[in-house]
mmCIF file of C-alpha atoms and ligand atoms in Angstrom:
data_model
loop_
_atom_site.group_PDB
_atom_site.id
_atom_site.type_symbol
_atom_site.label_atom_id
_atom_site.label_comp_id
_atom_site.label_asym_id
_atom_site.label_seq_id
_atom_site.Cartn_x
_atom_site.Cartn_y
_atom_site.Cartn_z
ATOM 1 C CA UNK A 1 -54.386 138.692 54.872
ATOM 2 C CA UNK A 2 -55.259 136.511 58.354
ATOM 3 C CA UNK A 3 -52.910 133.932 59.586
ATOM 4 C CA UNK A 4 -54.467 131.165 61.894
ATOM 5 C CA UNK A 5 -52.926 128.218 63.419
ATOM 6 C CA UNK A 6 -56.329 126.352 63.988
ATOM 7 C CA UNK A 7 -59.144 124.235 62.611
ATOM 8 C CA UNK A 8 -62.438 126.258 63.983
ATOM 9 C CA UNK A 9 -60.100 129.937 63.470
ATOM 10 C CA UNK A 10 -59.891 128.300 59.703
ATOM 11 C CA UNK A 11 -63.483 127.423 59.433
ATOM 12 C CA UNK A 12 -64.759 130.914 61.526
ATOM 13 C CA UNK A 13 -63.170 132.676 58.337
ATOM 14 C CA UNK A 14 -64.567 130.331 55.750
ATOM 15 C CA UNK A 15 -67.706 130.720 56.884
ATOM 16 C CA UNK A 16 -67.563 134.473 56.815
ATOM 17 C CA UNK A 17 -66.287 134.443 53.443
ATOM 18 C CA UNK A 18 -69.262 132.528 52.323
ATOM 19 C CA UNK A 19 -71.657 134.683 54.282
ATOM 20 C CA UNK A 20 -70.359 137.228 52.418
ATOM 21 C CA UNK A 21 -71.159 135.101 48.907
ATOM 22 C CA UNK A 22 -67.500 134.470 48.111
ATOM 23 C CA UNK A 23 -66.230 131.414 46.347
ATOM 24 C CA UNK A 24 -63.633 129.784 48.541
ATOM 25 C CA UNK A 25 -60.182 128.645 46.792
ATOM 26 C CA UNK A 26 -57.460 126.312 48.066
ATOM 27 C CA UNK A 27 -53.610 125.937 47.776
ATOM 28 C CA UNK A 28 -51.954 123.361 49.632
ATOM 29 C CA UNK A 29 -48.749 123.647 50.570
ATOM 30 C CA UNK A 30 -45.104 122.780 52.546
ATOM 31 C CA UNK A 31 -44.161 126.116 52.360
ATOM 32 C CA UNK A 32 -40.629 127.115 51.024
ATOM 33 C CA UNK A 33 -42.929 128.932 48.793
ATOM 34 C CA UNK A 34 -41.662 129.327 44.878
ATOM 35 C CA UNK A 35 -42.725 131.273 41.786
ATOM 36 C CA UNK A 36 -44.774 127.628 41.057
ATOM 37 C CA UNK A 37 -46.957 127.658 44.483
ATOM 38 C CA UNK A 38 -47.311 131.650 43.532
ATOM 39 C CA UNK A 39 -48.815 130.760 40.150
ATOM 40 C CA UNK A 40 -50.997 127.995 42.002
ATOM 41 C CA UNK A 41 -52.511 131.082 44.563
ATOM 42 C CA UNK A 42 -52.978 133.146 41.343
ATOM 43 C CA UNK A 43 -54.608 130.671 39.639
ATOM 44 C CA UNK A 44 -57.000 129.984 42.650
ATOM 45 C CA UNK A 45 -57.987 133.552 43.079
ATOM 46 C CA UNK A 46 -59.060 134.020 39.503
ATOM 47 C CA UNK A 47 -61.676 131.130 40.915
ATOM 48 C CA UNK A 48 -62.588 132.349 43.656
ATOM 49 C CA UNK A 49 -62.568 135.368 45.475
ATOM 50 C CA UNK A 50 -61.670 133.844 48.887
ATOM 51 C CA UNK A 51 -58.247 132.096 48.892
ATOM 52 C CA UNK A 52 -57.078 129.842 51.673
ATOM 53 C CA UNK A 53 -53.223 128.806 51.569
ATOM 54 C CA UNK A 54 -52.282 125.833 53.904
ATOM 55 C CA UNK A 55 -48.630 126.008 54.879
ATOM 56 C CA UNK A 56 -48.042 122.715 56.531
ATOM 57 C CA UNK A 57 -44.692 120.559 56.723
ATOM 58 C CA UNK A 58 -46.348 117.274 56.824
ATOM 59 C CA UNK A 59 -44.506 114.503 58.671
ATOM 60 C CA UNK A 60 -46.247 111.571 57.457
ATOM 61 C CA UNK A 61 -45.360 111.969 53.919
ATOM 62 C CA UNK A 62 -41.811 111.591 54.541
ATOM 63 C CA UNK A 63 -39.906 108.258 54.738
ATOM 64 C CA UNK A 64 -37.439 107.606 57.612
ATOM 65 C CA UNK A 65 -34.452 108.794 55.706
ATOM 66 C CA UNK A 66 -35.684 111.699 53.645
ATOM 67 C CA UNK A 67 -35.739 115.362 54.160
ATOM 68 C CA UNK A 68 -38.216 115.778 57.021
ATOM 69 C CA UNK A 69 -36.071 117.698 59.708
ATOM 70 C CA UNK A 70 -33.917 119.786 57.000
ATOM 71 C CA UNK A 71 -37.102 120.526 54.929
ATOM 72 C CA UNK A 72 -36.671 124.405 54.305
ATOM 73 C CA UNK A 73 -39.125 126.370 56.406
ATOM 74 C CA UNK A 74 -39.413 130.344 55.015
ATOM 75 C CA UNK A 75 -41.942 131.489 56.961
ATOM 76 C CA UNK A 76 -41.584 135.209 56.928
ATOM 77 C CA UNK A 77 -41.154 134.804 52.883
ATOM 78 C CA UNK A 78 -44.076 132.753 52.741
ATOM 79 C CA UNK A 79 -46.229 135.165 53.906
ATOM 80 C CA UNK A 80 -45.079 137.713 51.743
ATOM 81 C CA UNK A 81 -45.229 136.180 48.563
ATOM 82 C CA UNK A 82 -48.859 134.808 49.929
ATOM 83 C CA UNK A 83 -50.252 138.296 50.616
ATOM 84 C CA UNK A 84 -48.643 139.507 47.115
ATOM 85 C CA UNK A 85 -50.063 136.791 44.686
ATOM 86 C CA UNK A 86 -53.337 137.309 46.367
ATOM 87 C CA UNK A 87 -54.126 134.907 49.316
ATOM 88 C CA UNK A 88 -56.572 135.859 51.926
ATOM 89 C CA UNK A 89 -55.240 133.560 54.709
ATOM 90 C CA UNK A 90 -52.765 131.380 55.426
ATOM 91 C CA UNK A 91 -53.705 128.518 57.802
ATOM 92 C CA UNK A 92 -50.550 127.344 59.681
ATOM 93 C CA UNK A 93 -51.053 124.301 62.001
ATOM 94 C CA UNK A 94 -48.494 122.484 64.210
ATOM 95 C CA UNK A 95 -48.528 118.931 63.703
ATOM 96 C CA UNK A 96 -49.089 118.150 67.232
ATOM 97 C CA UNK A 97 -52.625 120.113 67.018
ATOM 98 C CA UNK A 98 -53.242 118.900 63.768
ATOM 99 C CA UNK A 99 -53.074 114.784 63.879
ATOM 100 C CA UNK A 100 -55.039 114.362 67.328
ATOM 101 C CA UNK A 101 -53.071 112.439 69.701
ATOM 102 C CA UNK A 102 -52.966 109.081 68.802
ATOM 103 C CA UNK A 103 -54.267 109.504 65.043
ATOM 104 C CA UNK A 104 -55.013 105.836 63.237
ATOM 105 C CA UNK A 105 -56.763 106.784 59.911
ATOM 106 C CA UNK A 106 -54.623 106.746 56.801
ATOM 107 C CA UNK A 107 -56.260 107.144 53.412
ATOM 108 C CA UNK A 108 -54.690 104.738 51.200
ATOM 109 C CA UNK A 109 -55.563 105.117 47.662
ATOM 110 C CA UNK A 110 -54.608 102.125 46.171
ATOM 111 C CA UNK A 111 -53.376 101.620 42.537
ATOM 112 C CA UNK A 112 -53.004 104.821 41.667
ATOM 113 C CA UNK A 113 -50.048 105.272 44.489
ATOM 114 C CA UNK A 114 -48.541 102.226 43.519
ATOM 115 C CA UNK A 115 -45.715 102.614 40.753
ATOM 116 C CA UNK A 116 -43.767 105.512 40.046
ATOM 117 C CA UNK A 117 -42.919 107.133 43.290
ATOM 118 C CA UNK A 118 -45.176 105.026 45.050
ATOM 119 C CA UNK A 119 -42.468 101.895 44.061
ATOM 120 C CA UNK A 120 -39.493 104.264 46.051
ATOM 121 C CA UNK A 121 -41.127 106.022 48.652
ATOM 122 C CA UNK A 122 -43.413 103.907 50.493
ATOM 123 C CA UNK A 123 -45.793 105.459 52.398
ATOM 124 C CA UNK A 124 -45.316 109.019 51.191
ATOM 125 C CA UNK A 125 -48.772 108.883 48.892
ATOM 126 C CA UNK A 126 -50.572 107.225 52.139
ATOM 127 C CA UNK A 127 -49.259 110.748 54.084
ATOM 128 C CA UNK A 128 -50.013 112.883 51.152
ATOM 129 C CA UNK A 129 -53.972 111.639 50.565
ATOM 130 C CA UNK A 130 -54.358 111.320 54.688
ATOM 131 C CA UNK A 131 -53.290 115.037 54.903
ATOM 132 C CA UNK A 132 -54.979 116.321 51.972
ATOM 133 C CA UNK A 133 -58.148 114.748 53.216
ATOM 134 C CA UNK A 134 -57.749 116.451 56.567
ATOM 135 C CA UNK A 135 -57.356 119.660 54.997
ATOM 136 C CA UNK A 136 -59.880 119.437 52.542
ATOM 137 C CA UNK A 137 -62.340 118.675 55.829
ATOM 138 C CA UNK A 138 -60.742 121.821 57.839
ATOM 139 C CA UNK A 139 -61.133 124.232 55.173
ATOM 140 C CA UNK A 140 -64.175 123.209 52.797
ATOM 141 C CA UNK A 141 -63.367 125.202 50.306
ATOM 142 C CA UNK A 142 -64.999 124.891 46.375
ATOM 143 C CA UNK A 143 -61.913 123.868 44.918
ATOM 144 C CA UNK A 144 -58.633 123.063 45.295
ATOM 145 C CA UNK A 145 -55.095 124.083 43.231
ATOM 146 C CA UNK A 146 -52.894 121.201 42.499
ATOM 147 C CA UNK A 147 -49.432 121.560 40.455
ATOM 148 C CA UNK A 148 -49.280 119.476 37.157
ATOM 149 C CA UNK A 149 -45.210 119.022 38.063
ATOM 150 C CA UNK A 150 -46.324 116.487 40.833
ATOM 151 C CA UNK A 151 -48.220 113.992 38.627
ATOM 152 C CA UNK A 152 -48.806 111.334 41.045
ATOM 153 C CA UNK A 153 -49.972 113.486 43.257
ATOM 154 C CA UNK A 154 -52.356 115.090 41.339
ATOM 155 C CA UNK A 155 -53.894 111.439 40.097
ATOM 156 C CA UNK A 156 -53.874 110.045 43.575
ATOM 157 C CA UNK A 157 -56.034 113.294 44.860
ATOM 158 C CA UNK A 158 -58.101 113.015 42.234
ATOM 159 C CA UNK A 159 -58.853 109.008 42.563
ATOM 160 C CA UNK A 160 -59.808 109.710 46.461
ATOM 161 C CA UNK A 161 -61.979 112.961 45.780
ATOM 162 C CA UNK A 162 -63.792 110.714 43.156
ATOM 163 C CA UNK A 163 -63.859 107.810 45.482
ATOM 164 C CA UNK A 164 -64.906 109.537 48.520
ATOM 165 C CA UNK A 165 -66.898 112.066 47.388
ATOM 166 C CA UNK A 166 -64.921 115.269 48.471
ATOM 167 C CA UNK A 167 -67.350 117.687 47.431
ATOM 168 C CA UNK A 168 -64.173 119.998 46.149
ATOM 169 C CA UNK A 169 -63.609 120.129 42.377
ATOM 170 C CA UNK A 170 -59.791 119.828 41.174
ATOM 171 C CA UNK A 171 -58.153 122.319 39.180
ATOM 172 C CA UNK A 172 -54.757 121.287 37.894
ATOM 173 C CA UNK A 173 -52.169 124.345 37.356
ATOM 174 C CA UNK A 174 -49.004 123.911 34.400
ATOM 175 C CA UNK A 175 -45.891 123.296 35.576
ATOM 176 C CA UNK A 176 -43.634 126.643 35.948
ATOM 177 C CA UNK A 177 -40.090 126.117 34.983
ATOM 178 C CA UNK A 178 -36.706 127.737 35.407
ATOM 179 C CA UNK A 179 -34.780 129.671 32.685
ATOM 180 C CA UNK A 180 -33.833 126.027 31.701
ATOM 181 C CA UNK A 181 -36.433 124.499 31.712
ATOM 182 C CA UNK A 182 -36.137 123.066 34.824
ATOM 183 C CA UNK A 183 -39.667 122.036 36.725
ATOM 184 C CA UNK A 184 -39.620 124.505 39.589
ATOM 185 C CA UNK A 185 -39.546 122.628 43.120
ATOM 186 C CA UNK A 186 -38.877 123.753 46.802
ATOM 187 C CA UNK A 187 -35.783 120.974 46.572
ATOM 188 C CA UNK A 188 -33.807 123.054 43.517
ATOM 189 C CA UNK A 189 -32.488 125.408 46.425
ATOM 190 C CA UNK A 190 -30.184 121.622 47.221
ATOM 191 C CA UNK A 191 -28.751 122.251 44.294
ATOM 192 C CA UNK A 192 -25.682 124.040 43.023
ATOM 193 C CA UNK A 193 -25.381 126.426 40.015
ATOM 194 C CA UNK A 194 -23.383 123.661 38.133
ATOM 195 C CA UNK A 195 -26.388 120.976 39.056
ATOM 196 C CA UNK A 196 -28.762 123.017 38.200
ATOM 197 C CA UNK A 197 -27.555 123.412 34.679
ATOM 198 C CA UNK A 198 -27.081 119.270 34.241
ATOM 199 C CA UNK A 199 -30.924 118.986 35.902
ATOM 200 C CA UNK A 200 -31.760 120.777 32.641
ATOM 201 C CA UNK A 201 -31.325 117.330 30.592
ATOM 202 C CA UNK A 202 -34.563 116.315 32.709
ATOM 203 C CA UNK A 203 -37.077 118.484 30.478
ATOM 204 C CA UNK A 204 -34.664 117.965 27.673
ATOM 205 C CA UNK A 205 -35.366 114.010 28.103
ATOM 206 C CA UNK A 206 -38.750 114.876 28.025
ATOM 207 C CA UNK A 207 -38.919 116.945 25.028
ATOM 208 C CA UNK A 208 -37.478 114.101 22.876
ATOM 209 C CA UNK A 209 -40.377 111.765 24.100
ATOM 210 C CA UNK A 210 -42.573 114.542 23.252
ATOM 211 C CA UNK A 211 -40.950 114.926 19.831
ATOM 212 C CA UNK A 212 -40.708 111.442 19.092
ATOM 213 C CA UNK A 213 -44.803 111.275 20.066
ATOM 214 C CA UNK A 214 -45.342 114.009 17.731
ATOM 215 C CA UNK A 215 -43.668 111.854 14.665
ATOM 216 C CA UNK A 216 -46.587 109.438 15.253
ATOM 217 C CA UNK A 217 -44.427 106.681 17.369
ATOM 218 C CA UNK A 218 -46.749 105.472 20.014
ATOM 219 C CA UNK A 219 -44.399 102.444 21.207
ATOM 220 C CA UNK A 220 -43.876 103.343 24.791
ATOM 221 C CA UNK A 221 -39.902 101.675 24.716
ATOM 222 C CA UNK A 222 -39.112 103.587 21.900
ATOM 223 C CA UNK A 223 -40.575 107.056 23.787
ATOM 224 C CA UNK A 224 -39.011 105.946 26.835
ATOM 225 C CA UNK A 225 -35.749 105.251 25.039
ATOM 226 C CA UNK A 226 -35.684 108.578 23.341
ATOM 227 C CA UNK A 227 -35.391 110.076 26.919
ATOM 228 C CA UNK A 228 -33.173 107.746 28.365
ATOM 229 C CA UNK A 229 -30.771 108.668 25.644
ATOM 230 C CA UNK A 230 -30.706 112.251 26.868
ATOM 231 C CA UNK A 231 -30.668 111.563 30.765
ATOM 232 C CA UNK A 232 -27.595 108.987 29.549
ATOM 233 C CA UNK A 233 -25.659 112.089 28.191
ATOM 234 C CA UNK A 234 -25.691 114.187 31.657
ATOM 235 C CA UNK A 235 -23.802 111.286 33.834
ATOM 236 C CA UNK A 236 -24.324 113.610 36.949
ATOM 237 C CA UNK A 237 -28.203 112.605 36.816
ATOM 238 C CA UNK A 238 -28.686 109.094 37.989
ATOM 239 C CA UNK A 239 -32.325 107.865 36.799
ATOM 240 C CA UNK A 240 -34.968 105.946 39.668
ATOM 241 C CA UNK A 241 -37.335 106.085 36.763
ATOM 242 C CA UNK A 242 -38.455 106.656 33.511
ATOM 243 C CA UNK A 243 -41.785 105.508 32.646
ATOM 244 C CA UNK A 244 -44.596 106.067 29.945
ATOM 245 C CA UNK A 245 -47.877 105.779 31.867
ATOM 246 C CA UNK A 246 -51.888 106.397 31.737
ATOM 247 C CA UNK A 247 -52.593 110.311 33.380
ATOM 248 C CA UNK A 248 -55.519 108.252 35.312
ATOM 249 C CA UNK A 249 -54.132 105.450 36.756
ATOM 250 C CA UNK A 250 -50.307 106.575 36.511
ATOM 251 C CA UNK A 251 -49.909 102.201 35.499
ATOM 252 C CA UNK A 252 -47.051 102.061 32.812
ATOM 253 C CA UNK A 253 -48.838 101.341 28.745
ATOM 254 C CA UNK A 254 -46.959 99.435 26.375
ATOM 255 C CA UNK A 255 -48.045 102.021 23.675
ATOM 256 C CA UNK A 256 -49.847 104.995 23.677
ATOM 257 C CA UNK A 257 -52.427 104.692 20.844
ATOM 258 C CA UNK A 258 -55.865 105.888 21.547
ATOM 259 C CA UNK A 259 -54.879 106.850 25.741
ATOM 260 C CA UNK A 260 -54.350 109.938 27.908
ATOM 261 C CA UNK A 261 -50.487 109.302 28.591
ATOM 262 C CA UNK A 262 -47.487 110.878 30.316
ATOM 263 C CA UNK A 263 -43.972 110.493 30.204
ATOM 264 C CA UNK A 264 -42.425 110.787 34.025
ATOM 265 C CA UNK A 265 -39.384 110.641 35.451
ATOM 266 C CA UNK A 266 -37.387 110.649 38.569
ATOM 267 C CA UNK A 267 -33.848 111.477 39.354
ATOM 268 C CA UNK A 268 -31.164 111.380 41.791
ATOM 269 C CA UNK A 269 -28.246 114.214 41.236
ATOM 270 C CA UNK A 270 -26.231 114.415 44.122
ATOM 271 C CA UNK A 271 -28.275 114.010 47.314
ATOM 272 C CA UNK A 272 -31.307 115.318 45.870
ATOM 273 C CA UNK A 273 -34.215 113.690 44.321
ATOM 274 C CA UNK A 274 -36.150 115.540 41.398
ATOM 275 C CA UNK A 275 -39.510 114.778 39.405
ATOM 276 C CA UNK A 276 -40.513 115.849 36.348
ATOM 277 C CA UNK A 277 -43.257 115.033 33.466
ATOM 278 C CA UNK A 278 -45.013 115.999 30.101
ATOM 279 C CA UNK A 279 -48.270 115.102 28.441
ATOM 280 C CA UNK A 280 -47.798 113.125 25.384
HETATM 281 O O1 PAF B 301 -47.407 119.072 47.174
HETATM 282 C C1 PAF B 301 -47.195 119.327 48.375
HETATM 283 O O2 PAF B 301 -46.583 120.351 48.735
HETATM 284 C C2 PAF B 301 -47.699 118.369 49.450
HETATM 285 O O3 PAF B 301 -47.583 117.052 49.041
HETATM 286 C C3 PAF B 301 -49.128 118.690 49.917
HETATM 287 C C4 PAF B 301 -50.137 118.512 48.795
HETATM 288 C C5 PAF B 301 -49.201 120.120 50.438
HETATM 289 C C6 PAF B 301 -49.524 117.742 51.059
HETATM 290 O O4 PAF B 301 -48.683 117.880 52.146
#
């Protein structure tokens, strides 16, 4: 497995991969690599035979008073678990070669970005579709691995592929959980052994939406009451949202009847933020 720190080293090995007739595979990432990006570079190299892994802490997508400097960074582990799940190179900017000097493009996909995390960190989905399109355009690969636990994300990448015809096709990868249930993220290493036990009333909220759906209820303040009932019992977690919304244009529905919907939710415990979701 190669690791290259720039654009034309990145594109040299693309090329030779596709010289060679292999499909070329994607997995963007911040590092701090989990057992969820692992499953994402698995997934990609049952697609294709070439798989590029982008390990990039990306400034932009962070507000002024979020994680940006203490964001973990596990190199060394990074590449490990990269070379053992299958990944044929890891491409490793810094972000002073990456955003030229004096960089003024954003990609701002409108709508889509707007509610849900969108509403409390502004800016981060401008950072995340701005980056994303620069590494779509540095690596070129076929297609690209997203995580179903970052919903938002997922729609917002999908609404600018669409929109600016990225010729990359989007596969999105299930959600890998803890013991507890408990959506796997980089950010669970904040937390203690005690929070991560009360985070478990996160999928817990979700699977009484889920079971209420299942009865037939389609209201979406019933569903969304259902969950708030169990995030109410774990006082530790401190809800920023719980919404029911359309998987396309991640805009809240009033009922579910007859659309694609999701049931998402953000939380604060302690100093940490986390994000979780389920189809309903
Ligand atoms: O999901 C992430 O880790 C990041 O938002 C991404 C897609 C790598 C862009 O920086």
């Amino acid at each position: 497995m190669e690791v290259v720190h720039t654009i034309p080293e990145l594109r040299a090995a693309v090329a030779r991969a596709r010289q060679a007739g292999q499909a070329v595979g994607f997995v963007p990432t911040m590092g701090c690599l989990h057992e969820g990006h692992l499953s994402l570079i698995r997934r990609a190299k049952q697609e294709a035979a070439f798989v590029v892994v982008s390990i990039f802490v990306n400034p932009t997508q962070f507000g002024a008073n979020e994680d940006f400097s203490k964001y973990p960074r596990t190199f060394e582990d990074d590449r490990r678990g990269c070379e053992a799940a299958g990944a044929s190179l890891i491409f490793a900017p810094s972000a002073a070669d990456f955003y030229p000097a004096g960089a003024s493009t954003w990609v701002d996909v409108e709508g889509v970005s707007a509610k849900l995390c969108g509403e409390f960190r502004p800016g981060h989905f401008r950072g995340v579709a701005t980056v994303v399109a620069m590494l779509f355009n540095a690596a070129q690969a076929d297609l690209a691995v997203f995580g179903r636990k970052d919903l938002q994300q997922l729609a917002v990448i999908r609404r600018m592929v669409r929109d600016l015809h990225f010729p990359v096709r989007i596969v999105a990868h299930d959600t890998v959980r803890e013991p507890n249930g408990v959506a796997m993220s980089s950010r669970n290493r904040y937390l203690s052994a005690e929070q991560l036990a009360q985070a478990a009333a996160i999928p817990a909220a979700l699977a009484a939406a889920q079971a209420l759906a299942k009865t037939g209820v389609n209201d979406a303040v019933r569903l969304r009451d259902a969950a708030l009932a169990v995030l109410g019992s774990q006082p530790a977690l401190k809800p920023q949202y719980c919404e029911i919304v359309d998987l396309e244009t991640m805009a809240p529905v009033t009922s579910t009847a007859g659309l694609r919907c999701a049931i998402a939710i953000a939380c604060h415990l302690g100093t940490t933020r986390l994000i979780d979701n389920a189809d309903l």
